CSV table of C-alpha atoms in Angstrom, one decimal:
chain,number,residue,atom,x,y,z
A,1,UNK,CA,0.0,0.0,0.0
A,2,UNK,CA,1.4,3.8,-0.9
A,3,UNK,CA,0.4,7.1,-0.4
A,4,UNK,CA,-0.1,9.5,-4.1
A,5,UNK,CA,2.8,11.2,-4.9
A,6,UNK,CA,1.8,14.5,-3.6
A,7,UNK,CA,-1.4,15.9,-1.0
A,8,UNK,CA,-4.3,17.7,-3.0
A,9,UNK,CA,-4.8,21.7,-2.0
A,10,UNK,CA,-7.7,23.2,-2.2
A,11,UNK,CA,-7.8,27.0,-1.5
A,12,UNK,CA,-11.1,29.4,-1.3
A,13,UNK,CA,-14.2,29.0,-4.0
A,14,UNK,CA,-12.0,27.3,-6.4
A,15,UNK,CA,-11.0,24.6,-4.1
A,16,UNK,CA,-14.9,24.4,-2.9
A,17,UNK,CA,-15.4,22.1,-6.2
A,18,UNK,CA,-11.9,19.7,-6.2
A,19,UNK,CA,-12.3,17.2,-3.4
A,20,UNK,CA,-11.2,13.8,-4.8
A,21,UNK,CA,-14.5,12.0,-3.1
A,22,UNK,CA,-17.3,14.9,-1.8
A,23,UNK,CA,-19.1,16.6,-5.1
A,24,UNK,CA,-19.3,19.5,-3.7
A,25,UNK,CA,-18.2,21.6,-0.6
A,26,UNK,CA,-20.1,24.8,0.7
A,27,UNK,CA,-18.6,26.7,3.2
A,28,UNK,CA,-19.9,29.6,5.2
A,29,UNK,CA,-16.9,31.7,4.4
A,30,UNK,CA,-16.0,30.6,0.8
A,31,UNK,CA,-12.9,33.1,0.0
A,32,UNK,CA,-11.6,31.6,3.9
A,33,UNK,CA,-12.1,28.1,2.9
A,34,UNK,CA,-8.7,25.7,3.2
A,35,UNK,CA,-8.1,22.1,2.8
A,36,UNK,CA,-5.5,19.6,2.2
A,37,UNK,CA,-6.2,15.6,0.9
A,38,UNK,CA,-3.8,12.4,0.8
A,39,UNK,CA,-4.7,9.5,-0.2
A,40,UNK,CA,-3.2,6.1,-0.8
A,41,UNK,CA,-4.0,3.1,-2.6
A,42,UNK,CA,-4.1,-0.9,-1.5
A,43,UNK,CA,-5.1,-3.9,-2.6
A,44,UNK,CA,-8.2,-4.3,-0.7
A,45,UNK,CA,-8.8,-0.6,1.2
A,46,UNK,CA,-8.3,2.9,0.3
A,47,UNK,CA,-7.3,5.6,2.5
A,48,UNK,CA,-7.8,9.5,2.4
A,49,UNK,CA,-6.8,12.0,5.2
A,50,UNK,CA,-8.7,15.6,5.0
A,51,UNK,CA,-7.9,18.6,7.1
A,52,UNK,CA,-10.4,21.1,6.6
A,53,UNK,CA,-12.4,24.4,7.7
A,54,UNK,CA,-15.7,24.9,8.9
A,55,UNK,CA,-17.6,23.2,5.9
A,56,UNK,CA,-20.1,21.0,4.6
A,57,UNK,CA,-19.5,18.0,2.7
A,58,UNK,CA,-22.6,17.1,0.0
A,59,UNK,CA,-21.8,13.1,-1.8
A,60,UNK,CA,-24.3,13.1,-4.7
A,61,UNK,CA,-24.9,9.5,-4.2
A,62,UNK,CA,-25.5,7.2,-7.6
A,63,UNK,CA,-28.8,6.3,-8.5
A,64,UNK,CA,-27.6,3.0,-9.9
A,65,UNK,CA,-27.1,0.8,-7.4
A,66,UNK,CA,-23.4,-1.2,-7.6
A,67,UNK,CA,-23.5,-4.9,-8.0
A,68,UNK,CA,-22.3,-6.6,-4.9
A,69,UNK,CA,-18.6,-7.2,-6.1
A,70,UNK,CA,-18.4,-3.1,-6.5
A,71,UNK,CA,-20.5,-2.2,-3.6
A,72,UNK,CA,-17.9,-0.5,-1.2
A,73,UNK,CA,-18.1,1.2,2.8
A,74,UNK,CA,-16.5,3.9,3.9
A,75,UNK,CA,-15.3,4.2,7.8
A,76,UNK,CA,-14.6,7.5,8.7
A,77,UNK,CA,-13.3,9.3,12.1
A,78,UNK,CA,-13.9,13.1,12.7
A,79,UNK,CA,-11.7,14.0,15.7
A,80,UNK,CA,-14.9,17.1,15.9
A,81,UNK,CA,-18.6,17.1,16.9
A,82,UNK,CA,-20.5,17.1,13.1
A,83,UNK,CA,-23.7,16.5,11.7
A,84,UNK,CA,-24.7,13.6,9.2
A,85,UNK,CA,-27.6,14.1,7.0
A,86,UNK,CA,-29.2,11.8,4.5
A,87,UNK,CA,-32.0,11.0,2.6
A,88,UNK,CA,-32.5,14.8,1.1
A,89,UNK,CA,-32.5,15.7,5.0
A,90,UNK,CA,-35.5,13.8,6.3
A,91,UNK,CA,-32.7,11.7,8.3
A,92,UNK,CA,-30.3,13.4,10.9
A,93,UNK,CA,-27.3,11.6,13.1
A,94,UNK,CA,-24.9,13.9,15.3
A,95,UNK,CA,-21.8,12.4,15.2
A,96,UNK,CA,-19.2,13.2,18.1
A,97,UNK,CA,-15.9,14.0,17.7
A,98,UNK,CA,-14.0,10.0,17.4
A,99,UNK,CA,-17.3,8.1,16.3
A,100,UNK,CA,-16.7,5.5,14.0
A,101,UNK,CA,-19.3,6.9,11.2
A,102,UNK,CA,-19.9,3.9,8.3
A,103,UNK,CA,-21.6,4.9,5.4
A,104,UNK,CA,-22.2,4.0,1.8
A,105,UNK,CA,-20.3,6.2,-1.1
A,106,UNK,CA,-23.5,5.2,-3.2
A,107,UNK,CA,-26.2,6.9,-1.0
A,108,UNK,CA,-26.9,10.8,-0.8
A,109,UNK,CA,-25.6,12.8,2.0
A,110,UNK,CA,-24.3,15.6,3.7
A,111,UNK,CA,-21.7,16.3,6.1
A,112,UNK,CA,-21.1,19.6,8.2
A,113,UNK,CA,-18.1,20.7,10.3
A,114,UNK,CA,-18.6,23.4,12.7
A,115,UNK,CA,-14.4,23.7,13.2
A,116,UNK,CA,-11.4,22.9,11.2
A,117,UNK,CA,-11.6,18.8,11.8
A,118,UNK,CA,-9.0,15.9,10.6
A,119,UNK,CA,-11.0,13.9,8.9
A,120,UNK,CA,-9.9,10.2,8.5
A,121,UNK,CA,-11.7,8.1,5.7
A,122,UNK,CA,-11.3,4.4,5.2
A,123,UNK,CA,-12.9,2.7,1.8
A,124,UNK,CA,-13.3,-1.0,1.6
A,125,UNK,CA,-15.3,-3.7,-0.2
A,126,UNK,CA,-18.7,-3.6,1.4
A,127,UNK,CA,-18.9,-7.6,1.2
A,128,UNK,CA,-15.9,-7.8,3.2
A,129,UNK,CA,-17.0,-5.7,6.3
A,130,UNK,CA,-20.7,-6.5,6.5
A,131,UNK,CA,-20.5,-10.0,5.8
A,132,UNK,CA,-24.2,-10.6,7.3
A,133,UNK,CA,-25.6,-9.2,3.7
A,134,UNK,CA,-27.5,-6.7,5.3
A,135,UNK,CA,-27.6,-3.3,7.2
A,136,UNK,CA,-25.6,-0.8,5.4
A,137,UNK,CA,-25.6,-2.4,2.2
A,138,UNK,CA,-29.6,-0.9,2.2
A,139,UNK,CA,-29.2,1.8,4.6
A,140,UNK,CA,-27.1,5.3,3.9
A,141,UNK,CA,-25.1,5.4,7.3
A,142,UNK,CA,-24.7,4.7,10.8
A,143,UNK,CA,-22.7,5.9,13.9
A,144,UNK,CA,-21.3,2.9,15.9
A,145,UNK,CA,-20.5,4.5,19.9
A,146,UNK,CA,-19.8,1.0,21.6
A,147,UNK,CA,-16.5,0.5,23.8
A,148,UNK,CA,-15.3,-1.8,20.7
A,149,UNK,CA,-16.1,0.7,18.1
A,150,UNK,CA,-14.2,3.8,19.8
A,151,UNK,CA,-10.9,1.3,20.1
A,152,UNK,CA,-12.0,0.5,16.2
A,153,UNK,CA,-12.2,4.4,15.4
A,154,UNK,CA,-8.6,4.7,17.1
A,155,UNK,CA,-7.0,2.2,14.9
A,156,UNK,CA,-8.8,3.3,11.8
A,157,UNK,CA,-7.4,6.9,12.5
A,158,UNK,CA,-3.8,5.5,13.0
A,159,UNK,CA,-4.1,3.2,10.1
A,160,UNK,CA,-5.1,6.1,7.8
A,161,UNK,CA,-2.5,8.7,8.9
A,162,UNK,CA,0.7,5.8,8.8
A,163,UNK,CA,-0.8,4.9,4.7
A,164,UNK,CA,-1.6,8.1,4.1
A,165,UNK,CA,1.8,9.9,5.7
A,166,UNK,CA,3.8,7.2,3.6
A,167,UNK,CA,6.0,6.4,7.0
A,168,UNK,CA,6.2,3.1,5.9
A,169,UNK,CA,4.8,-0.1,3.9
A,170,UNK,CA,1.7,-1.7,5.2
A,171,UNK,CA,0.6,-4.9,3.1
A,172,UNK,CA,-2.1,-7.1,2.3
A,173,UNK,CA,-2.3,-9.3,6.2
A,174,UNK,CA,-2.5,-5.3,8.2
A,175,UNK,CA,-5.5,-4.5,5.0
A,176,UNK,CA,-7.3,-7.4,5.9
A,177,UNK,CA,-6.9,-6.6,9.8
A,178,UNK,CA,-8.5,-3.3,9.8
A,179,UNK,CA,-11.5,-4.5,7.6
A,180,UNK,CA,-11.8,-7.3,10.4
A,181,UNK,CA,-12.0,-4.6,13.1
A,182,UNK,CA,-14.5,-2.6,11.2
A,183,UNK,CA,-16.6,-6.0,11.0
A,184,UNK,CA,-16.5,-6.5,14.4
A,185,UNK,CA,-17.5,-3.5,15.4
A,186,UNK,CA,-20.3,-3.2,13.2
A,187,UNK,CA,-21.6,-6.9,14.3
A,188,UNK,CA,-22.0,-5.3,18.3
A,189,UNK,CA,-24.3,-2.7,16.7
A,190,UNK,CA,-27.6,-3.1,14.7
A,191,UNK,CA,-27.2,-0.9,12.0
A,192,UNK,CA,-28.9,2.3,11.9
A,193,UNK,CA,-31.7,1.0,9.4
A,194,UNK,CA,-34.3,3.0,12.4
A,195,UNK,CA,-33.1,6.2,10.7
A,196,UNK,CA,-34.8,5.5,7.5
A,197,UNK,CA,-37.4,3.7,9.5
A,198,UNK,CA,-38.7,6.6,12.3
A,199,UNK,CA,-38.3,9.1,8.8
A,200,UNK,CA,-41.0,6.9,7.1
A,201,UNK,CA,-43.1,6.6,10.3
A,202,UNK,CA,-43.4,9.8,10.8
A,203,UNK,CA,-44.3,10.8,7.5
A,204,UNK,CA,-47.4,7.8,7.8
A,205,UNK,CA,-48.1,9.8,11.2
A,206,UNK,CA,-48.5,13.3,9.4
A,207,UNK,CA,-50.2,12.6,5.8
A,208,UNK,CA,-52.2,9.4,6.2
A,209,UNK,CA,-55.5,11.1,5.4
A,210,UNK,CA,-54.2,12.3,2.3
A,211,UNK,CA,-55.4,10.1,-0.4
A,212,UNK,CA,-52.2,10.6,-2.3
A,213,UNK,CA,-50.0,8.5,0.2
A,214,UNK,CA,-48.0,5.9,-0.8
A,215,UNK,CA,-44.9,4.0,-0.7
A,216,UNK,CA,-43.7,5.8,-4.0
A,217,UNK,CA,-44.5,9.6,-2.4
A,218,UNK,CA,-42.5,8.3,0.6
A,219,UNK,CA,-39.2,7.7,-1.4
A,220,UNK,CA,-39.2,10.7,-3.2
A,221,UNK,CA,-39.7,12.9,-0.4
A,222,UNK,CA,-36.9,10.7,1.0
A,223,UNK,CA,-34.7,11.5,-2.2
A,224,UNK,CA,-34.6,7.8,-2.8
A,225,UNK,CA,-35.9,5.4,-5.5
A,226,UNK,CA,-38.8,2.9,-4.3
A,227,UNK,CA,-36.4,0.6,-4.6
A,228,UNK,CA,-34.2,1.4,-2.1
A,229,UNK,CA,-36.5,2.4,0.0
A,230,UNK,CA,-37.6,-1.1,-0.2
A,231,UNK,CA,-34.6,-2.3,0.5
A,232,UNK,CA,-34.6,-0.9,4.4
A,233,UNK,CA,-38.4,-3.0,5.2
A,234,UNK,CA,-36.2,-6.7,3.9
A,235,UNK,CA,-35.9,-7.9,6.9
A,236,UNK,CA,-38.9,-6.1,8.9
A,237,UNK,CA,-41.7,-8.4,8.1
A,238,UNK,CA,-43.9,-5.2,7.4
A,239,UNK,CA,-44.3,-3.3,4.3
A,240,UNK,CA,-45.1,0.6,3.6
A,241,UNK,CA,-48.2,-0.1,2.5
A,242,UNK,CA,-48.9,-2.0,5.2
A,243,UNK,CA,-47.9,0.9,7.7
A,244,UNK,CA,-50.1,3.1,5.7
A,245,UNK,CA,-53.1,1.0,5.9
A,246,UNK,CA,-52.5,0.0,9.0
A,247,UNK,CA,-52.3,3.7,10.4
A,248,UNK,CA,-55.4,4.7,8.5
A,249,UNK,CA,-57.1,1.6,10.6
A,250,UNK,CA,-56.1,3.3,13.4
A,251,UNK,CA,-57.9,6.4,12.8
A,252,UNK,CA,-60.8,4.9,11.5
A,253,UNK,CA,-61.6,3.0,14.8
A,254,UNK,CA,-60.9,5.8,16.5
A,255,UNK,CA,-64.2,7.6,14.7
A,256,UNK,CA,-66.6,4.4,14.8
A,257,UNK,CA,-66.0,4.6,18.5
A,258,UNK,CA,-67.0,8.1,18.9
A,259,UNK,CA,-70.3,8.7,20.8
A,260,UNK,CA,-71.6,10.8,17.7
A,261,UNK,CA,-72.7,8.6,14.6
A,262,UNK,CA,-70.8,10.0,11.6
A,263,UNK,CA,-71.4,8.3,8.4
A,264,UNK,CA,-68.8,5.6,6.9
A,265,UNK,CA,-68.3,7.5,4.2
A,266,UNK,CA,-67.0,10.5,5.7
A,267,UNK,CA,-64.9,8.3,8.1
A,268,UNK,CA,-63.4,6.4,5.2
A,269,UNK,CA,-62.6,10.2,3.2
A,270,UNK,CA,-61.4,11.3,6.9
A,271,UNK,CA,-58.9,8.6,6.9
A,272,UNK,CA,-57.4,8.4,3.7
A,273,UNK,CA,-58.9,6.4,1.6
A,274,UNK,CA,-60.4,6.8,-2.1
A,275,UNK,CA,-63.5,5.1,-1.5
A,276,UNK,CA,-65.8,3.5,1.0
A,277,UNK,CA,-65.6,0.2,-0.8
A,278,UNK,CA,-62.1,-0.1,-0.3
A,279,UNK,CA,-62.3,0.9,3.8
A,280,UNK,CA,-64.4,-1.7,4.2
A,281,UNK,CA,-62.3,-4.5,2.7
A,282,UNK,CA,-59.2,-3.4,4.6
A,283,UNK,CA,-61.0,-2.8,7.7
A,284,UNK,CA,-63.1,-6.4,7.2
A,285,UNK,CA,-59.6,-8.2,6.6
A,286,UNK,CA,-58.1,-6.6,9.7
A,287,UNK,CA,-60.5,-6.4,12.2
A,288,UNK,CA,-62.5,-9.5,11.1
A,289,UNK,CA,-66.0,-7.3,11.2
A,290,UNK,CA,-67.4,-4.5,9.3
A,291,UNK,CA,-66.8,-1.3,10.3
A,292,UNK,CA,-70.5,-1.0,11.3
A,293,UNK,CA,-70.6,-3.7,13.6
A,294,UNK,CA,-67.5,-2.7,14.7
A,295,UNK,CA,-69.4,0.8,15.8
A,296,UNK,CA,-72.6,-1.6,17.1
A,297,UNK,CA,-70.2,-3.0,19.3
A,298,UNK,CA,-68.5,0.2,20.7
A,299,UNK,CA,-71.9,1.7,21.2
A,300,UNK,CA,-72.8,-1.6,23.2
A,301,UNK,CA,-69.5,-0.9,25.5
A,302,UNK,CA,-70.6,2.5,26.1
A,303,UNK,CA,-74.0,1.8,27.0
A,304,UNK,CA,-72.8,-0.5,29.4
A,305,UNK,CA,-69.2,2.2,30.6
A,306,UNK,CA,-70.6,5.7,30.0
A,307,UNK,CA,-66.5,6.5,30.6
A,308,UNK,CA,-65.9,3.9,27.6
A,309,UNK,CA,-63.1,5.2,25.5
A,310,UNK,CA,-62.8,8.9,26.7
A,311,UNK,CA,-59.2,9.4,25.3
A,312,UNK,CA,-58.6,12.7,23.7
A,313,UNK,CA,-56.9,12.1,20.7
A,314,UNK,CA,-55.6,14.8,17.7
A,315,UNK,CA,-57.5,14.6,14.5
A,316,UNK,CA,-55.3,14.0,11.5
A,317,UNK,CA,-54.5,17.3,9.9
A,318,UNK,CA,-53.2,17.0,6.4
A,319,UNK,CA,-55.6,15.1,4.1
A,320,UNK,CA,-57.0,17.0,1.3
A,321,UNK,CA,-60.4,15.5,1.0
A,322,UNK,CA,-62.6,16.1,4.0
A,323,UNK,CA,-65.8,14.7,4.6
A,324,UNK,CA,-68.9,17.0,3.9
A,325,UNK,CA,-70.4,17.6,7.2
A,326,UNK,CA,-68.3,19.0,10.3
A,327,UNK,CA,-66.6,15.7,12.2
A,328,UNK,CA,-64.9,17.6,14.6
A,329,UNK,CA,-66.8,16.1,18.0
A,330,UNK,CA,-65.7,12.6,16.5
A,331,UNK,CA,-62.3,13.4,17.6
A,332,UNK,CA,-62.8,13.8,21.1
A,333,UNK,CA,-63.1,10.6,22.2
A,334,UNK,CA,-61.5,7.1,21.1
């Protein structure tokens, strides 16, 4: 393994544009901005040592996802506090200064530095360090903050600044060692596939009544393809249209247990769906009873427990079709 003959240095707006791996750099102050790159080259890993100013860091991501021979990881150690944002934004992770930070060159991100930070960056072959197949192969990135993982970010630091310094040979047997120790601290730690996740949750939570919702919607707001996005739910045993459905259910008992009678129809445009027909299969198949026996048999409960359900809960707040008559006392109760 050597280092490239000579450090890259990139100076004010010019040198905003000629990082070897970011896109793009934006800095507060761009006539202040300073940096300086080495890299070096090995058989299996790749290693690049940035000092920088106050900046952020924007990886365009490819929309074409590598087969898994070309898929690679990057490890990287920030000896600053910085910020980690993905999926067009929707996803945040605060990294603290000597986190071992994994994430994929093939995803979207950004990366912003408060102060001048060393900036340590190890590439390897993704099938190498996350040998379980899954993880960060679908997800963008993840901060590992075990015991095991901060002795990881150490000797990935070191190993970086000996290749990329050029002090003295490192071969093959020391290559394979630092993947192995990126491995193992990945294995101690789920990866962070709850990013992604809570991001699509939430977004169920705040436009399920709008009719429009879907799994598609979901990964462009996301700044994803559907396919990726799918690619997070592999191992979950759920689906986004499941969550979606499954939210809207939520709602819809909510309103058939109301002490006011409001019609199905307006429940079902209340909730998110397109038409009544289709609220009353999902609801049949989920419940295992129509939604108006479902309401016979809340009304029963509350005959019997005048207290019955007395929850307040919010309405939902963002679908575009309403129903026709005011359901606003519907909401009071569960």
């Amino acid at each position: 393994m050597r280092a490239t003959d000579a450090p890259v240095r990139l100076s004010g707006a010019v040198g905003l544009t000629g990082h070897p791996a970011f896109g793009s750099i934006t800095a507060a102050a761009p006539d202040a901005f300073r940096a300086t790159v080495r890299r070096a080259e090995g058989r299996l890993v790749a290693t690049e040592l940035t000092r920088l100013t106050p900046c952020r860091l924007e990886q365009i991501g490819d929309p074409v996802d590598p087969g898994p021979a070309d898929e690679k990881l990057h490890a990287a150690v920030a000896d600053t506090a910085s910020t980690l944002r993905l999926c067009g934004g929707a996803v945040q992770i605060e990294c603290a200064a000597g986190h071992l930070v994994l994430f994929s060159p093939h995803r979207e991100l950004e990366w912003t530095f408060t102060e001048p930070t060393r900036l340590a960056v190890l590439s390897a072959p993704a099938r190498l360090v996350d040998q379980r197949g899954e993880g960060l192969r679908r997800t963008g990135a993840t901060v590992l903050d075990t015991p095991f993982s901060a002795a990881a970010a150490e000797f990935v630091t070191q190993f970086v600044l000996d290749t990329t310094g050029g002090s003295r040979r490192i071969g093959v047997a020391e290559q394979r060692a630092v993947v192995d120790v990126i491995g193992g601290a990945l294995a101690q730690q789920r990866p962070a596939d709850d990013y992604v996740l809570d991001a699509v949750r939430e977004r169920i939570d705040r436009d399920f009544a709008c009719p429009d919702l879907s799994a598609s919607t979901i990964a462009k707001g996301l700044s994803m393809s559907l396919r990726q996005l799918y690619r997070y739910f592999t191992d979950t045993g759920i689906t986004v249209a499941g969550l979606i459905t499954e939210r809207r259910l939520d709602c819809a008992r909510t309103l058939l247990q109301a002490p006011e009678t409001v019609r199905v129809a307006e429940i079902a445009a209340a909730c998110g769906f397109r038409s009544v027909g289709t609220f009353r299969r999902r609801f049949e198949a989920v419940v295992g009873q129509t939604p108006s026996a479902y309401r016979e048999e809340a009304l029963a409960r509350r005959r019997l427990d005048p207290d019955f359900g007395r929850v307040l809960v919010e309405p939902p707040v963002h679908g575009p079709r309403r129903p026709g008559r005011p359901v606003t006392a519907a909401y009071d109760y569960v």
